[in-house]
C-alpha cells in the first residue's frame, strides 16, 4: 500500500485523492490538501519509488493505477481524483481501467500522449549531489544550482531529501530505467464517462489543442480550462487559483 497522508474527516462527499507528479511526494500538496479538507477527507499518497512508499523495479502507469485503486478501496471505494503530470497519467489510467472508483476527475497539465522531453537530466543532477556534504537543505540547493538553473526546481527536488540519513527519498535508479514508461502513455482502451476537467497552465505547452481529439476519445465529458500566468507547475505557481478551480469543479 502506498504511504498516504490524510487530512480532514470523512463525510457525505467522497474523499479527494491528490496524485503528485514525477520527483514529487504527497507532502508537496500539503497546503492545498489542508485547505481542501475543510469539507472532505483529502488523501495525498506518495507514489511508488517516491517519498516513503515502497520501491519497485516496475514504474509504469498500469502499476501506478493499481496502487491508487488500493488507496481508494481502503477509503470507501470511490473518490474525486486530481492528478498532476505523471500523477495525471496514472489517474487517467485508473479512471479508464477502474471507472467505478472515480467520481470526478481533474487532470493537471498533462495529456494521454507520449512526450519527447526527457526528465533524465534531473536524475543526473541529483546523483551529482555529494550527500556526505549535506547537513541542511541549503547545502543540497547550492550543489543542485550547478546543474539546475531553475530555483523553483532546486527547492522542489530538495523536498525529497532525507537530510538525517543523507539520501534521496526517490528511487533514482528505477526512475531512470523506467523513464520511457513515464514519458509514454499505455495503449489503453475504453472510456471514462464521468465529469472530467483538463486544467492547464496558460504558459505551458503540455496540453495543446491538437491533443483534444485523443482526450475526448477517452474522456467524452472532458472540459478544458487554463490558469493565466501559470506554467506546468500550476499548483505551485498559482495555488489559490488552482484551489478555486478545484472547488468550482467539485461539488460538496
CSV table of C-alpha atoms in Angstrom, one decimal:
chain,number,residue,atom,x,y,z
A,1,UNK,CA,0.0,0.0,0.0
A,2,UNK,CA,1.2,3.5,-0.8
A,3,UNK,CA,2.3,5.7,2.1
A,4,UNK,CA,-0.7,8.1,2.3
A,5,UNK,CA,-1.1,11.3,4.3
A,6,UNK,CA,-4.7,12.1,5.3
A,7,UNK,CA,-6.2,15.4,6.4
A,8,UNK,CA,-9.8,16.2,7.2
A,9,UNK,CA,-12.7,14.0,8.1
A,10,UNK,CA,-14.8,11.5,6.1
A,11,UNK,CA,-18.2,12.9,5.3
A,12,UNK,CA,-21.0,12.6,2.8
A,13,UNK,CA,-18.7,13.8,0.0
A,14,UNK,CA,-16.3,11.3,-1.5
A,15,UNK,CA,-12.7,11.8,-0.4
A,16,UNK,CA,-10.3,13.8,-2.6
A,17,UNK,CA,-7.3,11.9,-3.8
A,18,UNK,CA,-4.4,14.2,-5.0
A,19,UNK,CA,-1.7,12.4,-7.0
A,20,UNK,CA,1.7,14.1,-7.3
A,21,UNK,CA,4.0,14.1,-10.3
A,22,UNK,CA,7.5,12.9,-11.1
A,23,UNK,CA,10.1,13.6,-8.3
A,24,UNK,CA,7.3,14.8,-6.0
A,25,UNK,CA,5.6,13.5,-2.9
A,26,UNK,CA,2.3,13.8,-1.1
A,27,UNK,CA,3.8,16.4,1.2
A,28,UNK,CA,4.3,18.7,-1.8
A,29,UNK,CA,0.5,19.1,-1.8
A,30,UNK,CA,0.2,19.8,2.0
A,31,UNK,CA,-1.1,23.4,1.8
A,32,UNK,CA,-3.7,22.7,-0.9
A,33,UNK,CA,-4.7,19.5,0.8
A,34,UNK,CA,-5.2,21.2,4.2
A,35,UNK,CA,-7.3,24.0,2.6
A,36,UNK,CA,-9.5,21.5,0.7
A,37,UNK,CA,-10.0,19.4,3.8
A,38,UNK,CA,-12.5,21.9,5.2
A,39,UNK,CA,-15.3,20.0,3.6
A,40,UNK,CA,-13.9,16.5,3.0
A,41,UNK,CA,-11.2,13.9,3.6
A,42,UNK,CA,-8.2,14.5,1.5
A,43,UNK,CA,-5.6,11.8,0.6
A,44,UNK,CA,-2.1,12.6,-0.7
A,45,UNK,CA,-0.2,9.4,-1.4
A,46,UNK,CA,3.5,9.0,-2.2
A,47,UNK,CA,3.7,7.2,-5.5
A,48,UNK,CA,5.8,4.1,-5.7
A,49,UNK,CA,9.6,4.9,-5.8
A,50,UNK,CA,8.8,8.3,-4.2
A,51,UNK,CA,8.7,9.6,-0.7
A,52,UNK,CA,8.0,6.9,2.0
A,53,UNK,CA,6.3,4.5,-0.3
A,54,UNK,CA,7.7,1.2,-1.4
A,55,UNK,CA,10.5,0.7,-4.0
A,56,UNK,CA,9.8,-1.3,-7.2
A,57,UNK,CA,11.6,-2.1,-10.4
A,58,UNK,CA,8.4,-1.5,-12.4
A,59,UNK,CA,7.3,2.0,-12.7
A,60,UNK,CA,4.6,2.2,-15.4
A,61,UNK,CA,1.0,3.5,-15.5
A,62,UNK,CA,-0.9,0.3,-15.1
A,63,UNK,CA,1.0,-0.5,-12.0
A,64,UNK,CA,0.6,3.1,-10.6
A,65,UNK,CA,-3.1,3.0,-11.3
A,66,UNK,CA,-3.4,-0.3,-9.4
A,67,UNK,CA,-1.6,1.3,-6.5
A,68,UNK,CA,-4.1,4.2,-6.5
A,69,UNK,CA,-7.0,1.8,-6.7
A,70,UNK,CA,-5.9,0.2,-3.4
A,71,UNK,CA,-5.8,3.5,-1.7
A,72,UNK,CA,-9.4,4.4,-2.9
A,73,UNK,CA,-10.7,1.0,-1.9
A,74,UNK,CA,-9.3,1.4,1.6
A,75,UNK,CA,-11.1,4.7,2.0
A,76,UNK,CA,-14.7,3.9,0.9
A,77,UNK,CA,-14.4,2.7,-2.7
A,78,UNK,CA,-14.9,6.0,-4.6
A,79,UNK,CA,-13.0,9.3,-4.7
A,80,UNK,CA,-12.7,12.5,-6.6
A,81,UNK,CA,-9.2,12.3,-8.2
A,82,UNK,CA,-6.8,15.1,-9.0
A,83,UNK,CA,-3.5,14.1,-10.8
A,84,UNK,CA,-0.6,16.3,-11.9
A,85,UNK,CA,1.8,15.4,-14.7
A,86,UNK,CA,2.9,11.8,-14.0
A,87,UNK,CA,0.2,11.6,-11.4
A,88,UNK,CA,-2.3,12.8,-14.0
A,89,UNK,CA,-1.4,10.0,-16.4
A,90,UNK,CA,-1.7,7.4,-13.6
A,91,UNK,CA,-5.1,9.0,-12.7
A,92,UNK,CA,-6.3,8.7,-16.3
A,93,UNK,CA,-5.3,5.0,-16.5
A,94,UNK,CA,-7.1,4.5,-13.2
A,95,UNK,CA,-10.3,6.1,-14.5
A,96,UNK,CA,-10.1,4.1,-17.7
A,97,UNK,CA,-9.4,0.8,-16.1
A,98,UNK,CA,-11.5,1.2,-12.8
A,99,UNK,CA,-14.1,3.9,-13.6
A,100,UNK,CA,-16.3,2.8,-10.7
A,101,UNK,CA,-13.7,4.1,-8.3
A,102,UNK,CA,-13.5,7.7,-9.8
A,103,UNK,CA,-16.4,10.1,-9.0
A,104,UNK,CA,-14.9,13.1,-10.8
A,105,UNK,CA,-11.5,13.6,-12.5
A,106,UNK,CA,-9.2,16.6,-12.7
A,107,UNK,CA,-6.0,16.2,-14.8
A,108,UNK,CA,-3.5,19.0,-14.2
A,109,UNK,CA,-1.3,19.9,-17.2
A,110,UNK,CA,-0.8,16.6,-18.9
A,111,UNK,CA,-2.5,14.7,-21.8
A,112,UNK,CA,-2.8,10.9,-22.6
A,113,UNK,CA,0.1,11.0,-25.1
A,114,UNK,CA,3.8,10.3,-25.2
A,115,UNK,CA,6.2,13.2,-24.7
A,116,UNK,CA,9.7,13.6,-26.0
A,117,UNK,CA,11.3,15.9,-23.5
A,118,UNK,CA,13.2,13.6,-21.2
A,119,UNK,CA,13.5,14.3,-17.4
A,120,UNK,CA,16.6,12.2,-17.1
A,121,UNK,CA,18.8,15.3,-16.7
A,122,UNK,CA,17.3,16.0,-13.3
A,123,UNK,CA,18.1,12.5,-12.1
A,124,UNK,CA,21.7,13.1,-13.2
A,125,UNK,CA,21.7,16.4,-11.3
A,126,UNK,CA,20.5,14.7,-8.1
A,127,UNK,CA,23.1,12.0,-8.5
A,128,UNK,CA,25.8,14.6,-8.6
A,129,UNK,CA,24.9,16.0,-5.2
A,130,UNK,CA,27.5,14.8,-2.7
A,131,UNK,CA,25.2,13.9,0.1
A,132,UNK,CA,28.1,13.5,2.6
A,133,UNK,CA,28.4,17.3,2.4
A,134,UNK,CA,24.7,17.9,3.1
A,135,UNK,CA,23.8,18.9,6.6
A,136,UNK,CA,20.9,21.2,5.8
A,137,UNK,CA,18.7,21.7,2.8
A,138,UNK,CA,20.5,24.8,1.5
A,139,UNK,CA,23.7,22.7,1.1
A,140,UNK,CA,21.9,20.5,-1.5
A,141,UNK,CA,20.3,23.5,-3.2
A,142,UNK,CA,23.8,25.0,-3.6
A,143,UNK,CA,25.0,21.9,-5.3
A,144,UNK,CA,22.0,21.4,-7.4
A,145,UNK,CA,22.3,25.0,-8.6
A,146,UNK,CA,25.5,24.0,-10.5
A,147,UNK,CA,23.3,21.7,-12.7
A,148,UNK,CA,19.7,23.1,-12.5
A,149,UNK,CA,19.2,26.7,-13.3
A,150,UNK,CA,15.5,27.0,-12.1
A,151,UNK,CA,15.4,27.9,-8.4
A,152,UNK,CA,11.9,26.6,-8.1
A,153,UNK,CA,13.0,23.2,-9.2
A,154,UNK,CA,16.0,23.3,-6.9
A,155,UNK,CA,13.7,23.8,-4.0
A,156,UNK,CA,11.3,21.2,-5.3
A,157,UNK,CA,13.8,18.5,-5.6
A,158,UNK,CA,15.3,19.0,-2.2
A,159,UNK,CA,11.9,18.4,-0.6
A,160,UNK,CA,12.6,14.8,-1.4
A,161,UNK,CA,15.9,14.8,0.5
A,162,UNK,CA,16.3,12.8,3.7
A,163,UNK,CA,18.9,15.0,5.4
A,164,UNK,CA,19.3,12.9,8.5
A,165,UNK,CA,20.1,9.8,6.5
A,166,UNK,CA,21.8,11.7,3.7
A,167,UNK,CA,19.8,10.0,1.0
A,168,UNK,CA,17.1,10.8,-1.6
A,169,UNK,CA,13.5,9.7,-1.0
A,170,UNK,CA,13.4,8.8,-4.7
A,171,UNK,CA,14.4,5.5,-6.3
A,172,UNK,CA,16.6,7.3,-8.9
A,173,UNK,CA,17.9,4.0,-10.5
A,174,UNK,CA,14.4,2.7,-11.1
A,175,UNK,CA,13.0,6.0,-12.3
A,176,UNK,CA,16.0,6.4,-14.7
A,177,UNK,CA,15.4,2.8,-16.0
A,178,UNK,CA,11.7,3.3,-16.4
A,179,UNK,CA,11.8,6.8,-17.9
A,180,UNK,CA,10.4,5.6,-21.3
A,181,UNK,CA,7.3,4.3,-19.5
A,182,UNK,CA,7.0,7.6,-17.6
A,183,UNK,CA,7.2,9.7,-20.7
A,184,UNK,CA,4.9,7.5,-22.7
A,185,UNK,CA,1.3,6.5,-22.2
A,186,UNK,CA,0.0,2.9,-22.4
A,187,UNK,CA,-2.3,1.7,-25.2
A,188,UNK,CA,-5.4,1.5,-23.1
A,189,UNK,CA,-8.9,1.0,-24.4
A,190,UNK,CA,-12.3,2.2,-23.1
A,191,UNK,CA,-13.6,5.5,-21.9
A,192,UNK,CA,-14.3,7.2,-18.7
A,193,UNK,CA,-17.7,8.8,-18.9
A,194,UNK,CA,-17.7,10.8,-15.7
A,195,UNK,CA,-17.1,14.6,-15.3
A,196,UNK,CA,-13.5,15.4,-16.3
A,197,UNK,CA,-11.6,18.7,-16.3
A,198,UNK,CA,-8.3,19.2,-18.0
A,199,UNK,CA,-6.7,22.1,-16.2
A,200,UNK,CA,-3.6,23.6,-17.7
A,201,UNK,CA,-1.2,26.4,-17.1
A,202,UNK,CA,-1.7,29.0,-19.8
A,203,UNK,CA,2.0,29.3,-20.3
A,204,UNK,CA,2.5,25.6,-20.6
A,205,UNK,CA,2.7,23.6,-23.8
A,206,UNK,CA,1.9,20.2,-22.3
A,207,UNK,CA,-1.8,20.2,-23.4
A,208,UNK,CA,-2.3,21.6,-26.9
A,209,UNK,CA,-5.5,21.8,-29.0
A,210,UNK,CA,-4.0,19.0,-31.2
A,211,UNK,CA,-4.4,16.6,-28.2
A,212,UNK,CA,-8.1,17.3,-27.7
A,213,UNK,CA,-9.4,14.6,-30.1
A,214,UNK,CA,-7.3,12.0,-28.3
A,215,UNK,CA,-8.5,13.3,-24.9
A,216,UNK,CA,-12.2,13.3,-25.9
A,217,UNK,CA,-11.8,9.8,-27.3
A,218,UNK,CA,-11.1,8.6,-23.8
A,219,UNK,CA,-12.9,11.2,-21.8
A,220,UNK,CA,-16.1,12.3,-23.7
A,221,UNK,CA,-17.2,14.7,-21.0
A,222,UNK,CA,-13.8,16.5,-20.9
A,223,UNK,CA,-13.8,20.2,-20.3
A,224,UNK,CA,-10.8,22.4,-20.6
A,225,UNK,CA,-9.6,25.4,-18.6
A,226,UNK,CA,-6.4,27.3,-18.2
A,227,UNK,CA,-4.9,29.2,-15.3
A,228,UNK,CA,-3.4,32.5,-16.5
A,229,UNK,CA,0.2,33.2,-15.7
A,230,UNK,CA,0.9,29.6,-14.8
A,231,UNK,CA,3.2,27.0,-16.4
A,232,UNK,CA,3.5,23.3,-15.9
A,233,UNK,CA,3.8,23.6,-12.1
A,234,UNK,CA,0.4,25.4,-12.0
A,235,UNK,CA,-0.5,24.3,-8.5
A,236,UNK,CA,2.8,25.7,-7.1
A,237,UNK,CA,2.8,28.9,-9.2
A,238,UNK,CA,-0.9,29.8,-8.7
A,239,UNK,CA,-2.0,27.8,-5.6
A,240,UNK,CA,-5.1,29.9,-4.8
A,241,UNK,CA,-6.3,29.9,-8.4
A,242,UNK,CA,-5.7,26.2,-8.6
A,243,UNK,CA,-7.7,25.7,-5.4
A,244,UNK,CA,-10.5,27.9,-6.7
A,245,UNK,CA,-10.6,25.7,-9.9
A,246,UNK,CA,-10.9,22.5,-7.8
A,247,UNK,CA,-13.8,24.0,-5.7
A,248,UNK,CA,-15.6,25.2,-8.8
A,249,UNK,CA,-15.5,21.7,-10.4
A,250,UNK,CA,-16.0,19.5,-7.3
A,251,UNK,CA,-19.4,20.0,-5.7
A,252,UNK,CA,-19.8,19.4,-2.0
